[in-house]
mmCIF file of C-alpha atoms in Angstrom:
data_model
loop_
_atom_site.group_PDB
_atom_site.id
_atom_site.type_symbol
_atom_site.label_atom_id
_atom_site.label_comp_id
_atom_site.label_asym_id
_atom_site.label_seq_id
_atom_site.Cartn_x
_atom_site.Cartn_y
_atom_site.Cartn_z
ATOM 1 C CA MET A 154 -64.957 -118.404 -46.279
ATOM 2 C CA PRO A 155 -61.198 -119.191 -46.380
ATOM 3 C CA VAL A 156 -60.856 -122.660 -48.314
ATOM 4 C CA ASN A 157 -58.778 -125.160 -45.405
ATOM 5 C CA LEU A 158 -56.829 -122.401 -44.007
ATOM 6 C CA ASN A 159 -55.083 -123.471 -40.860
ATOM 7 C CA LEU A 160 -51.839 -122.199 -40.188
ATOM 8 C CA ALA A 161 -49.408 -123.397 -37.605
ATOM 9 C CA ALA A 162 -49.291 -121.438 -34.414
ATOM 10 C CA ALA A 163 -47.517 -118.106 -33.985
ATOM 11 C CA LEU A 164 -44.665 -117.330 -31.574
ATOM 12 C CA PRO A 165 -43.468 -113.829 -30.687
ATOM 13 C CA VAL A 166 -39.641 -113.119 -31.625
ATOM 14 C CA LYS A 167 -37.143 -111.643 -29.547
ATOM 15 C CA GLY A 168 -36.057 -108.118 -30.383
ATOM 16 C CA VAL A 169 -39.109 -106.848 -32.101
ATOM 17 C CA LYS A 170 -41.674 -105.312 -30.366
ATOM 18 C CA LEU A 171 -45.192 -103.999 -32.038
ATOM 19 C CA ALA A 172 -47.669 -101.579 -31.499
ATOM 20 C CA THR A 173 -51.260 -101.668 -33.443
ATOM 21 C CA LEU A 174 -54.434 -99.066 -33.189
ATOM 22 C CA ALA A 175 -57.089 -97.828 -34.864
ATOM 23 C CA ALA A 176 -55.797 -94.195 -36.049
ATOM 24 C CA GLY A 177 -58.803 -93.415 -38.100
ATOM 25 C CA LEU A 178 -58.371 -94.020 -41.772
ATOM 26 C CA LYS A 179 -60.738 -96.895 -42.225
ATOM 27 C CA SER A 180 -64.387 -95.717 -42.057
ATOM 28 C CA ASN A 181 -65.288 -98.427 -39.738
ATOM 29 C CA GLY A 182 -63.117 -97.738 -36.743
ATOM 30 C CA SER A 183 -60.983 -101.000 -37.054
ATOM 31 C CA ALA A 184 -57.147 -100.960 -37.081
ATOM 32 C CA ASP A 185 -55.548 -99.933 -39.266
ATOM 33 C CA MET A 186 -51.278 -98.616 -37.938
ATOM 34 C CA VAL A 187 -49.202 -101.059 -36.936
ATOM 35 C CA VAL A 188 -45.228 -99.601 -35.681
ATOM 36 C CA ALA A 189 -42.737 -102.362 -35.350
ATOM 37 C CA SER A 190 -39.919 -101.401 -33.317
ATOM 38 C CA LEU A 191 -36.530 -103.464 -33.777
ATOM 39 C CA ALA A 192 -33.393 -104.269 -31.725
ATOM 40 C CA ASP A 193 -30.267 -102.039 -32.535
ATOM 41 C CA SER A 194 -28.980 -105.287 -33.600
ATOM 42 C CA ALA A 195 -31.444 -105.933 -35.887
ATOM 43 C CA MET A 196 -30.538 -106.469 -39.648
ATOM 44 C CA THR A 197 -33.251 -106.085 -42.642
ATOM 45 C CA ALA A 198 -33.638 -106.948 -45.953
ATOM 46 C CA ALA A 199 -36.878 -106.598 -48.247
ATOM 47 C CA VAL A 200 -37.909 -106.638 -51.832
ATOM 48 C CA PHE A 201 -40.385 -104.603 -53.722
ATOM 49 C CA THR A 202 -42.796 -104.325 -56.378
ATOM 50 C CA GLN A 203 -41.749 -103.956 -59.863
ATOM 51 C CA SER A 204 -44.414 -102.037 -60.986
ATOM 52 C CA ALA A 205 -43.274 -99.102 -62.500
ATOM 53 C CA PHE A 206 -46.678 -97.186 -60.796
ATOM 54 C CA CYS A 207 -44.992 -98.215 -57.590
ATOM 55 C CA ALA A 208 -46.219 -96.611 -54.310
ATOM 56 C CA ALA A 209 -44.583 -93.675 -52.527
ATOM 57 C CA PRO A 210 -43.969 -95.949 -49.775
ATOM 58 C CA VAL A 211 -41.993 -98.217 -51.865
ATOM 59 C CA THR A 212 -39.942 -95.334 -53.289
ATOM 60 C CA VAL A 213 -39.391 -93.694 -49.839
ATOM 61 C CA ALA A 214 -38.764 -97.407 -48.527
ATOM 62 C CA ARG A 215 -36.241 -98.500 -50.703
ATOM 63 C CA SER A 216 -34.265 -95.542 -50.666
ATOM 64 C CA GLN A 217 -34.261 -95.937 -46.666
ATOM 65 C CA LEU A 218 -33.093 -99.252 -46.809
ATOM 66 C CA GLN A 219 -30.281 -98.493 -48.888
ATOM 67 C CA SER A 220 -29.153 -95.408 -46.942
ATOM 68 C CA CYS A 221 -29.168 -97.196 -43.584
ATOM 69 C CA GLU A 222 -27.627 -100.367 -44.915
ATOM 70 C CA GLY A 223 -30.405 -102.518 -43.681
ATOM 71 C CA ARG A 224 -29.846 -100.876 -40.001
ATOM 72 C CA VAL A 225 -33.402 -100.458 -39.696
ATOM 73 C CA ARG A 226 -35.280 -99.596 -36.899
ATOM 74 C CA ALA A 227 -38.840 -99.405 -37.429
ATOM 75 C CA LEU A 228 -41.579 -100.065 -39.539
ATOM 76 C CA LEU A 229 -44.447 -97.913 -40.241
ATOM 77 C CA ILE A 230 -47.456 -99.547 -41.892
ATOM 78 C CA ASN A 231 -50.224 -98.526 -42.560
ATOM 79 C CA SER A 232 -53.913 -99.811 -44.020
ATOM 80 C CA GLY A 233 -56.794 -98.377 -45.706
ATOM 81 C CA ASN A 234 -54.959 -95.747 -47.792
ATOM 82 C CA ALA A 235 -52.131 -97.283 -50.297
ATOM 83 C CA ASN A 236 -50.883 -93.649 -51.243
ATOM 84 C CA ALA A 237 -49.929 -94.664 -54.847
ATOM 85 C CA GLY A 238 -50.627 -92.550 -57.682
ATOM 86 C CA THR A 239 -50.132 -89.573 -55.606
ATOM 87 C CA GLY A 240 -46.633 -88.443 -57.097
ATOM 88 C CA GLN A 241 -44.160 -86.137 -55.293
ATOM 89 C CA PRO A 242 -47.030 -84.784 -52.676
ATOM 90 C CA GLY A 243 -47.170 -88.770 -51.849
ATOM 91 C CA ILE A 244 -42.795 -89.315 -51.238
ATOM 92 C CA ASP A 245 -43.109 -85.858 -49.482
ATOM 93 C CA MET A 246 -45.997 -87.434 -47.050
ATOM 94 C CA ALA A 247 -43.929 -90.971 -46.767
ATOM 95 C CA ASN A 248 -40.786 -89.068 -45.740
ATOM 96 C CA GLY A 249 -42.663 -86.755 -43.323
ATOM 97 C CA HIS A 250 -44.370 -89.591 -41.461
ATOM 98 C CA CYS A 251 -40.867 -90.996 -41.128
ATOM 99 C CA GLN A 252 -39.143 -88.287 -39.736
ATOM 100 C CA ALA A 253 -41.969 -88.037 -37.152
ATOM 101 C CA LEU A 254 -41.946 -91.958 -36.069
ATOM 102 C CA ALA A 255 -38.187 -91.297 -35.567
ATOM 103 C CA ALA A 256 -38.249 -87.857 -33.756
ATOM 104 C CA ALA A 257 -40.812 -90.280 -31.187
ATOM 105 C CA LEU A 258 -38.494 -93.256 -31.175
ATOM 106 C CA SER A 259 -35.159 -91.149 -31.246
ATOM 107 C CA VAL A 260 -33.915 -93.049 -33.849
ATOM 108 C CA GLU A 261 -31.958 -92.044 -36.977
ATOM 109 C CA PRO A 262 -35.265 -90.677 -39.957
ATOM 110 C CA ASP A 263 -33.364 -93.432 -42.485
ATOM 111 C CA ALA A 264 -33.929 -96.449 -40.148
ATOM 112 C CA ILE A 265 -37.595 -95.996 -40.264
ATOM 113 C CA LEU A 266 -39.408 -97.979 -43.258
ATOM 114 C CA PRO A 267 -42.687 -97.226 -44.384
ATOM 115 C CA PHE A 268 -45.752 -99.515 -45.953
ATOM 116 C CA SER A 269 -49.333 -98.567 -47.069
ATOM 117 C CA THR A 270 -52.079 -100.556 -48.353
ATOM 118 C CA GLY A 271 -55.486 -99.966 -49.625
ATOM 119 C CA VAL A 272 -57.504 -97.999 -52.303
ATOM 120 C CA ILE A 273 -54.986 -96.518 -54.859
ATOM 121 C CA GLY A 274 -55.028 -92.645 -56.072
ATOM 122 C CA GLN A 275 -55.494 -90.806 -52.531
ATOM 123 C CA LEU A 276 -52.966 -89.024 -50.480
ATOM 124 C CA LEU A 277 -52.856 -90.435 -46.743
ATOM 125 C CA PRO A 278 -54.396 -87.704 -44.453
ATOM 126 C CA ASP A 279 -51.325 -86.200 -42.501
ATOM 127 C CA ASP A 280 -52.774 -85.214 -39.281
ATOM 128 C CA ILE A 281 -54.303 -88.695 -38.876
ATOM 129 C CA MET A 282 -51.084 -90.507 -39.797
ATOM 130 C CA ARG A 283 -49.042 -88.314 -37.283
ATOM 131 C CA ALA A 284 -51.398 -88.545 -34.671
ATOM 132 C CA GLY A 285 -51.601 -92.154 -34.692
ATOM 133 C CA ILE A 286 -47.687 -92.294 -35.331
ATOM 134 C CA ASP A 287 -47.595 -90.196 -31.277
ATOM 135 C CA ALA A 288 -49.936 -92.650 -30.268
ATOM 136 C CA ALA A 289 -48.328 -95.762 -31.636
ATOM 137 C CA ALA A 290 -45.330 -94.806 -30.079
ATOM 138 C CA GLY A 291 -46.593 -94.230 -26.532
ATOM 139 C CA LYS A 292 -47.619 -97.690 -26.484
ATOM 140 C CA LEU A 293 -44.545 -99.324 -27.742
ATOM 141 C CA ALA A 294 -43.264 -97.329 -24.713
ATOM 142 C CA GLY A 295 -45.356 -99.484 -22.538
ATOM 143 C CA ALA A 296 -44.942 -102.548 -24.708
ATOM 144 C CA ALA A 297 -43.563 -105.688 -23.143
ATOM 145 C CA GLU A 298 -41.511 -108.293 -25.257
ATOM 146 C CA LEU A 299 -42.651 -111.399 -26.249
ATOM 147 C CA ASP A 300 -46.345 -110.676 -25.945
ATOM 148 C CA LEU A 301 -48.142 -112.989 -28.228
ATOM 149 C CA SER A 302 -51.294 -110.575 -28.840
ATOM 150 C CA GLN A 303 -48.948 -108.022 -30.266
ATOM 151 C CA TRP A 304 -48.547 -110.273 -33.074
ATOM 152 C CA GLN A 305 -52.006 -110.914 -33.348
ATOM 153 C CA GLU A 306 -53.498 -107.347 -33.327
ATOM 154 C CA ALA A 307 -51.167 -106.217 -35.901
ATOM 155 C CA ALA A 308 -51.777 -109.295 -38.104
ATOM 156 C CA ARG A 309 -55.173 -107.995 -38.088
ATOM 157 C CA GLY A 310 -54.469 -104.322 -38.094
ATOM 158 C CA ILE A 311 -52.741 -104.824 -41.895
ATOM 159 C CA MET A 312 -56.078 -106.509 -43.207
ATOM 160 C CA THR A 313 -57.712 -105.020 -46.208
ATOM 161 C CA THR A 314 -60.220 -107.231 -47.865
ATOM 162 C CA ASP A 315 -58.913 -110.211 -46.060
ATOM 163 C CA THR A 316 -61.538 -112.166 -44.170
ATOM 164 C CA GLN A 317 -58.583 -113.791 -41.458
ATOM 165 C CA PRO A 318 -55.205 -112.418 -40.444
ATOM 166 C CA LYS A 319 -52.549 -114.684 -41.640
ATOM 167 C CA LEU A 320 -49.800 -115.402 -38.840
ATOM 168 C CA THR A 321 -47.757 -118.196 -38.405
ATOM 169 C CA SER A 322 -43.932 -119.644 -37.033
ATOM 170 C CA GLN A 323 -41.659 -122.021 -37.186
ATOM 171 C CA SER A 324 -38.603 -123.157 -34.924
ATOM 172 C CA VAL A 325 -35.480 -124.759 -35.846
ATOM 173 C CA THR A 326 -32.318 -125.548 -33.557
ATOM 174 C CA ILE A 327 -29.069 -124.000 -34.448
ATOM 175 C CA ASN A 328 -26.202 -124.981 -32.308
ATOM 176 C CA GLY A 329 -28.103 -126.454 -29.586
ATOM 177 C CA GLN A 330 -30.290 -123.242 -29.097
ATOM 178 C CA THR A 331 -34.142 -122.777 -30.642
ATOM 179 C CA VAL A 332 -33.849 -119.715 -33.169
ATOM 180 C CA THR A 333 -37.528 -118.871 -34.072
ATOM 181 C CA ILE A 334 -39.105 -117.180 -37.441
ATOM 182 C CA THR A 335 -42.405 -115.719 -37.411
ATOM 183 C CA GLY A 336 -44.074 -114.286 -40.207
ATOM 184 C CA MET A 337 -47.277 -112.231 -41.204
ATOM 185 C CA SER A 338 -48.976 -111.585 -44.747
ATOM 186 C CA LYS A 339 -51.953 -109.625 -46.186
ATOM 187 C CA GLY A 340 -53.352 -109.562 -49.378
ATOM 188 C CA ALA A 341 -56.729 -111.273 -50.998
ATOM 189 C CA GLY A 342 -56.809 -109.935 -54.299
ATOM 190 C CA MET A 343 -54.375 -107.983 -56.887
ATOM 191 C CA ILE A 344 -52.431 -110.880 -56.528
ATOM 192 C CA GLN A 345 -50.117 -112.107 -58.512
ATOM 193 C CA PRO A 346 -46.693 -110.771 -57.161
ATOM 194 C CA ASN A 347 -43.543 -109.650 -58.957
ATOM 195 C CA MET A 348 -41.004 -110.225 -55.952
ATOM 196 C CA ALA A 349 -42.974 -110.669 -52.694
ATOM 197 C CA THR A 350 -47.180 -110.103 -51.772
ATOM 198 C CA MET A 351 -49.271 -107.669 -51.210
ATOM 199 C CA LEU A 352 -47.297 -106.804 -47.664
ATOM 200 C CA SER A 353 -45.552 -109.958 -45.763
ATOM 201 C CA TYR A 354 -43.411 -109.186 -42.816
ATOM 202 C CA VAL A 355 -40.934 -112.086 -41.541
ATOM 203 C CA PHE A 356 -38.725 -111.926 -38.496
ATOM 204 C CA THR A 357 -36.417 -113.858 -36.886
ATOM 205 C CA ASP A 358 -34.308 -113.939 -33.724
ATOM 206 C CA ALA A 359 -31.314 -115.100 -35.405
ATOM 207 C CA THR A 360 -28.064 -113.128 -36.510
ATOM 208 C CA ILE A 361 -27.174 -113.001 -39.995
ATOM 209 C CA GLY A 362 -25.344 -110.480 -42.185
ATOM 210 C CA ARG A 363 -26.756 -107.815 -44.956
ATOM 211 C CA ASP A 364 -26.017 -110.171 -47.834
ATOM 212 C CA ASP A 365 -26.997 -113.812 -46.407
ATOM 213 C CA LEU A 366 -29.998 -112.066 -45.108
ATOM 214 C CA ASP A 367 -31.063 -110.956 -48.770
ATOM 215 C CA LYS A 368 -30.118 -113.778 -50.573
ATOM 216 C CA ALA A 369 -32.060 -115.821 -47.802
ATOM 217 C CA LEU A 370 -35.097 -113.464 -48.461
ATOM 218 C CA ARG A 371 -34.845 -113.869 -52.198
ATOM 219 C CA GLU A 372 -34.603 -117.881 -52.566
ATOM 220 C CA SER A 373 -37.642 -118.367 -49.844
ATOM 221 C CA VAL A 374 -39.824 -115.775 -51.930
ATOM 222 C CA ASP A 375 -39.156 -117.054 -55.266
ATOM 223 C CA VAL A 376 -41.075 -120.170 -54.119
ATOM 224 C CA SER A 377 -43.507 -119.306 -52.148
ATOM 225 C CA PHE A 378 -44.546 -115.438 -52.852
ATOM 226 C CA ASN A 379 -43.503 -115.473 -56.733
ATOM 227 C CA ALA A 380 -45.578 -118.778 -57.173
ATOM 228 C CA ILE A 381 -49.398 -117.239 -56.372
ATOM 229 C CA THR A 382 -52.102 -115.643 -58.333
ATOM 230 C CA VAL A 383 -55.221 -114.319 -57.541
ATOM 231 C CA ASP A 384 -56.255 -112.443 -60.189
ATOM 232 C CA SER A 385 -53.016 -111.500 -62.103
ATOM 233 C CA ASP A 386 -52.564 -108.013 -61.026
ATOM 234 C CA THR A 387 -49.379 -106.869 -59.471
ATOM 235 C CA SER A 388 -49.831 -104.301 -56.148
ATOM 236 C CA THR A 389 -48.206 -100.894 -56.728
ATOM 237 C CA ASN A 390 -47.528 -101.255 -52.868
ATOM 238 C CA ASP A 391 -46.097 -105.249 -53.030
ATOM 239 C CA ALA A 392 -43.436 -105.807 -50.508
ATOM 240 C CA CYS A 393 -41.746 -108.711 -48.266
ATOM 241 C CA VAL A 394 -39.931 -107.710 -45.445
ATOM 242 C CA LEU A 395 -37.153 -110.215 -43.718
ATOM 243 C CA VAL A 396 -35.857 -109.018 -39.945
ATOM 244 C CA ALA A 397 -33.146 -110.564 -38.299
ATOM 245 C CA THR A 398 -32.891 -108.903 -34.824
ATOM 246 C CA GLY A 399 -29.761 -110.260 -33.780
ATOM 247 C CA VAL A 400 -30.316 -111.296 -30.510
ATOM 248 C CA GLY A 401 -30.006 -115.081 -30.470
ATOM 249 C CA GLU A 402 -28.075 -117.865 -32.823
ATOM 250 C CA SER A 403 -25.210 -116.292 -35.571
ATOM 251 C CA LEU A 404 -26.149 -117.706 -38.707
ATOM 252 C CA SER A 405 -24.485 -117.534 -42.435
ATOM 253 C CA ALA A 406 -24.863 -119.140 -45.748
ATOM 254 C CA SER A 407 -21.503 -121.358 -44.713
ATOM 255 C CA HIS A 408 -23.041 -122.836 -41.324
ATOM 256 C CA PRO A 409 -23.812 -126.719 -41.322
ATOM 257 C CA GLN A 410 -27.600 -125.879 -40.496
ATOM 258 C CA TRP A 411 -27.607 -122.755 -42.457
ATOM 259 C CA ASN A 412 -30.302 -125.484 -44.599
ATOM 260 C CA ASP A 413 -32.315 -125.908 -41.600
ATOM 261 C CA PHE A 414 -32.897 -122.529 -41.213
ATOM 262 C CA MET A 415 -34.122 -121.895 -45.229
ATOM 263 C CA ALA A 416 -35.949 -124.833 -44.652
ATOM 264 C CA ALA A 417 -38.011 -123.088 -41.822
ATOM 265 C CA LEU A 418 -37.852 -120.233 -43.235
ATOM 266 C CA THR A 419 -39.228 -120.964 -46.918
ATOM 267 C CA ARG A 420 -42.138 -123.519 -44.901
ATOM 268 C CA VAL A 421 -43.350 -119.706 -43.225
ATOM 269 C CA CYS A 422 -43.358 -118.070 -46.202
ATOM 270 C CA SER A 423 -44.722 -120.454 -48.332
ATOM 271 C CA ASP A 424 -47.578 -120.895 -45.673
ATOM 272 C CA LEU A 425 -48.494 -117.689 -45.893
ATOM 273 C CA ALA A 426 -48.410 -117.592 -49.585
ATOM 274 C CA GLN A 427 -50.980 -120.033 -49.544
ATOM 275 C CA ALA A 428 -52.863 -119.037 -47.189
ATOM 276 C CA ILE A 429 -53.268 -115.747 -49.657
ATOM 277 C CA ILE A 430 -54.729 -117.804 -51.761
ATOM 278 C CA ARG A 431 -57.128 -119.499 -49.660
ATOM 279 C CA ASP A 432 -58.415 -116.474 -48.396
ATOM 280 C CA ALA A 433 -58.551 -115.241 -51.701
ATOM 281 C CA GLU A 434 -61.424 -112.555 -52.755
ATOM 282 C CA GLY A 435 -64.161 -114.993 -53.414
ATOM 283 C CA ALA A 436 -62.252 -118.540 -52.919
ATOM 284 C CA THR A 437 -64.359 -121.259 -53.012
ATOM 285 C CA LYS A 438 -61.289 -123.722 -54.012
ATOM 286 C CA PHE A 439 -57.324 -124.298 -53.589
ATOM 287 C CA ILE A 440 -55.968 -125.230 -56.532
ATOM 288 C CA THR A 441 -52.061 -126.547 -57.406
ATOM 289 C CA VAL A 442 -51.111 -125.953 -60.782
ATOM 290 C CA LYS A 443 -47.762 -128.575 -61.197
ATOM 291 C CA VAL A 444 -45.914 -128.271 -64.327
ATOM 292 C CA CYS A 445 -43.041 -130.321 -64.639
ATOM 293 C CA GLY A 446 -41.240 -131.898 -68.066
ATOM 294 C CA GLY A 447 -40.130 -128.462 -68.717
ATOM 295 C CA ARG A 448 -36.312 -127.519 -70.288
ATOM 296 C CA ASP A 449 -35.838 -124.776 -67.596
ATOM 297 C CA LYS A 450 -38.092 -123.302 -64.881
ATOM 298 C CA SER A 451 -38.801 -119.843 -65.776
ATOM 299 C CA GLU A 452 -41.077 -121.612 -68.970
ATOM 300 C CA CYS A 453 -42.800 -123.987 -66.627
ATOM 301 C CA LYS A 454 -43.825 -120.945 -64.502
ATOM 302 C CA LEU A 455 -44.561 -119.213 -67.736
ATOM 303 C CA VAL A 456 -47.571 -122.654 -68.534
ATOM 304 C CA GLY A 457 -48.310 -122.635 -64.887
ATOM 305 C CA TYR A 458 -49.303 -119.210 -64.704
ATOM 306 C CA ALA A 459 -51.198 -119.678 -68.073
ATOM 307 C CA ILE A 460 -53.635 -121.573 -66.631
ATOM 308 C CA ALA A 461 -53.837 -119.938 -63.432
ATOM 309 C CA ASN A 462 -54.598 -116.981 -64.384
ATOM 310 C CA SER A 463 -57.096 -117.918 -67.125
ATOM 311 C CA PRO A 464 -60.546 -116.400 -66.294
ATOM 312 C CA LEU A 465 -62.058 -119.514 -68.557
ATOM 313 C CA VAL A 466 -59.915 -122.274 -66.547
ATOM 314 C CA LYS A 467 -61.015 -120.645 -63.261
ATOM 315 C CA THR A 468 -64.390 -120.084 -63.641
ATOM 316 C CA ALA A 469 -64.814 -123.937 -64.807
ATOM 317 C CA MET A 470 -63.203 -124.928 -61.239
ATOM 318 C CA PHE A 471 -66.242 -122.714 -59.604
ATOM 319 C CA ALA A 472 -68.691 -125.061 -61.243
ATOM 320 C CA SER A 473 -66.531 -127.972 -61.095
ATOM 321 C CA ASP A 474 -66.667 -128.365 -64.717
ATOM 322 C CA ALA A 475 -64.052 -131.382 -65.727
ATOM 323 C CA ASN A 476 -63.872 -128.761 -69.215
ATOM 324 C CA VAL A 477 -60.030 -130.665 -70.097
ATOM 325 C CA GLY A 478 -60.461 -127.924 -73.565
ATOM 326 C CA ARG A 479 -59.624 -124.802 -71.441
ATOM 327 C CA LEU A 480 -56.730 -126.480 -69.876
ATOM 328 C CA LEU A 481 -55.620 -127.053 -73.127
ATOM 329 C CA MET A 482 -56.101 -123.656 -74.332
ATOM 330 C CA ALA A 483 -54.215 -122.046 -71.653
ATOM 331 C CA ILE A 484 -51.247 -124.018 -71.646
ATOM 332 C CA GLY A 485 -51.652 -123.448 -75.833
ATOM 333 C CA LYS A 486 -51.377 -119.839 -75.248
ATOM 334 C CA ALA A 487 -48.667 -119.665 -72.751
ATOM 335 C CA GLY A 488 -45.721 -118.924 -75.662
ATOM 336 C CA VAL A 489 -43.533 -121.953 -75.094
ATOM 337 C CA ASP A 490 -41.462 -122.498 -78.006
ATOM 338 C CA SER A 491 -41.614 -125.360 -79.781
ATOM 339 C CA LEU A 492 -43.762 -127.132 -77.836
ATOM 340 C CA ASP A 493 -44.668 -130.715 -78.928
ATOM 341 C CA ALA A 494 -48.654 -130.914 -78.108
ATOM 342 C CA SER A 495 -48.445 -134.481 -78.721
ATOM 343 C CA LYS A 496 -46.107 -135.356 -75.833
ATOM 344 C CA VAL A 497 -48.307 -132.960 -73.147
ATOM 345 C CA THR A 498 -49.718 -134.826 -70.614
ATOM 346 C CA VAL A 499 -52.780 -133.380 -68.328
ATOM 347 C CA SER A 500 -53.672 -135.169 -65.107
ATOM 348 C CA LEU A 501 -56.526 -134.001 -62.530
ATOM 349 C CA GLY A 502 -55.547 -135.488 -59.779
ATOM 350 C CA ASP A 503 -54.991 -138.665 -60.126
ATOM 351 C CA VAL A 504 -56.731 -138.899 -63.027
ATOM 352 C CA VAL A 505 -54.736 -138.553 -66.783
ATOM 353 C CA ALA A 506 -56.794 -136.756 -68.832
ATOM 354 C CA PHE A 507 -55.003 -135.567 -71.821
ATOM 355 C CA GLU A 508 -52.126 -137.781 -73.633
ATOM 356 C CA GLU A 509 -50.871 -138.621 -76.953
ATOM 357 C CA ALA A 510 -52.473 -135.375 -78.697
ATOM 358 C CA GLY A 511 -55.754 -136.704 -77.104
ATOM 359 C CA ILE A 512 -58.405 -137.291 -74.456
ATOM 360 C CA ALA A 513 -56.599 -140.022 -72.571
ATOM 361 C CA GLN A 514 -58.062 -143.775 -73.005
ATOM 362 C CA GLY A 515 -60.392 -144.322 -70.053
ATOM 363 C CA TYR A 516 -61.110 -140.821 -68.884
ATOM 364 C CA THR A 517 -64.818 -139.920 -68.252
ATOM 365 C CA GLU A 518 -66.419 -136.193 -67.894
ATOM 366 C CA GLU A 519 -68.076 -138.043 -64.466
ATOM 367 C CA ARG A 520 -64.002 -138.802 -63.246
ATOM 368 C CA GLY A 521 -62.324 -135.826 -64.103
ATOM 369 C CA ALA A 522 -65.782 -133.961 -62.497
ATOM 370 C CA ALA A 523 -65.659 -135.853 -59.651
ATOM 371 C CA VAL A 524 -61.860 -134.326 -58.879
ATOM 372 C CA MET A 525 -62.989 -130.509 -60.096
ATOM 373 C CA ALA A 526 -65.504 -131.007 -57.678
ATOM 374 C CA ARG A 527 -63.136 -131.162 -54.249
ATOM 375 C CA ASP A 528 -62.533 -127.891 -52.402
ATOM 376 C CA GLU A 529 -58.450 -128.451 -53.382
ATOM 377 C CA ILE A 530 -58.093 -129.374 -56.851
ATOM 378 C CA ASP A 531 -54.468 -130.660 -58.350
ATOM 379 C CA VAL A 532 -53.495 -130.046 -61.859
ATOM 380 C CA THR A 533 -50.112 -131.952 -63.370
ATOM 381 C CA VAL A 534 -48.820 -130.835 -66.912
ATOM 382 C CA ASP A 535 -45.837 -132.697 -68.188
ATOM 383 C CA LEU A 536 -44.635 -130.992 -71.096
ATOM 384 C CA ALA A 537 -41.786 -133.806 -71.855
ATOM 385 C CA ARG A 538 -38.938 -131.994 -72.586
ATOM 386 C CA GLY A 539 -36.916 -131.664 -69.778
ATOM 387 C CA ALA A 540 -36.538 -131.946 -66.350
ATOM 388 C CA ALA A 541 -37.280 -128.697 -65.171
ATOM 389 C CA GLU A 542 -40.632 -128.438 -62.669
ATOM 390 C CA ALA A 543 -42.319 -125.164 -60.767
ATOM 391 C CA THR A 544 -45.675 -125.295 -58.837
ATOM 392 C CA ILE A 545 -48.005 -122.600 -59.171
ATOM 393 C CA TYR A 546 -50.965 -121.898 -56.680
ATOM 394 C CA THR A 547 -54.374 -120.529 -57.182
ATOM 395 C CA SER A 548 -58.031 -119.970 -56.513
ATOM 396 C CA ASP A 549 -61.051 -120.294 -58.631
ATOM 397 C CA LEU A 550 -63.049 -117.416 -59.780
ATOM 398 C CA SER A 551 -66.285 -116.997 -58.526
ATOM 399 C CA HIS A 552 -69.424 -114.268 -58.237
ATOM 400 C CA ASP A 553 -68.472 -113.133 -55.303
ATOM 401 C CA TYR A 554 -64.925 -111.911 -56.500
ATOM 402 C CA VAL A 555 -66.573 -109.578 -59.112
ATOM 403 C CA SER A 556 -69.125 -107.878 -55.814
ATOM 404 C CA ILE A 557 -66.013 -107.502 -53.566
ATOM 405 C CA ASN A 558 -63.940 -105.640 -55.883
ATOM 406 C CA ALA A 559 -66.989 -103.796 -57.381
ATOM 407 C CA ASP A 560 -67.994 -102.240 -54.042
ATOM 408 C CA TYR A 561 -64.480 -101.912 -52.675
ATOM 409 C CA ARG A 562 -63.599 -98.574 -50.489
ATOM 410 C CA SER A 563 -61.816 -98.483 -47.581
#
């Protein structure tokens, strides 16, 4: 069961229509294809995995986004098959599916972005994909805008090993008018994004130019999707997309309410990123690792990830074992240059566990174990060498994580 996963209620966004169906890619017959049709006025920004083995749809989507200069007209998303590790045939197939959807929607082929998630190393079944594309286009033709059920279905249609859909919204008042931001994500394993998360789509009805939209996405991703880890693994298919449909208020980075918009956007991205950790494969605990007192943010993240990715730390968390030595091990191996270990302080919740090069005065295993027994655990590390800080969100490592991944097939 997810750890305290409660997202704000979702709202539909003007300028987006969604079609979800079970095309037949998943053997269990659940929904596995989503098409998002975007208003003519829409502008799109995206970030993608940095994996050297990036999937065919990532290669195609990067190229298409550049070619159409952000004027994307539709997103083609499938789950159940990643179309990764498939070489040129996979790229040709992704291009062909973009062309098929473009023809069905009467838009330019380079205005379609493809996304896939699921098993790596298998080509998509071309006949199933093309039949699904035709069916989705037909469904879009009769779809009503602002239908919340479309969004709920789509959030389920992009899932793989997720146990719950991840869909949430925030609203902000700009120029006296309501601007809506709604996002959906999928991801539960193979999570330490190196730009975004497994698959994430965020939509707003604001009107925003390409450069400012790209900047907004990257800033919000840095403190959300690029601050989580389940198992230290970066997917071949990671992608995070931000669409401004252009049917609402005009915004730019120089607008006096830009910071209000950014706060709402960051909240959506952060809530989705944390939802991925709360629904991580086999998770029983949600863990926040805050590293402060660093010389810069990068070394704080280095220490944070060293703790969050340590199998020994994560299994101790699962067992509610207040083994401070495992935290010290992780901090020490992080590779922070010239770290003075005698100045480092480590706390579990509000309990100081380590300071001045030794176990803190008054600390006991019982006090530490009481914190570790909670389903939400805070770990704070003060490096005492600067003013920088960073926060990483992670989960524990349970028996179920091994079982889920040993048995996984779509």
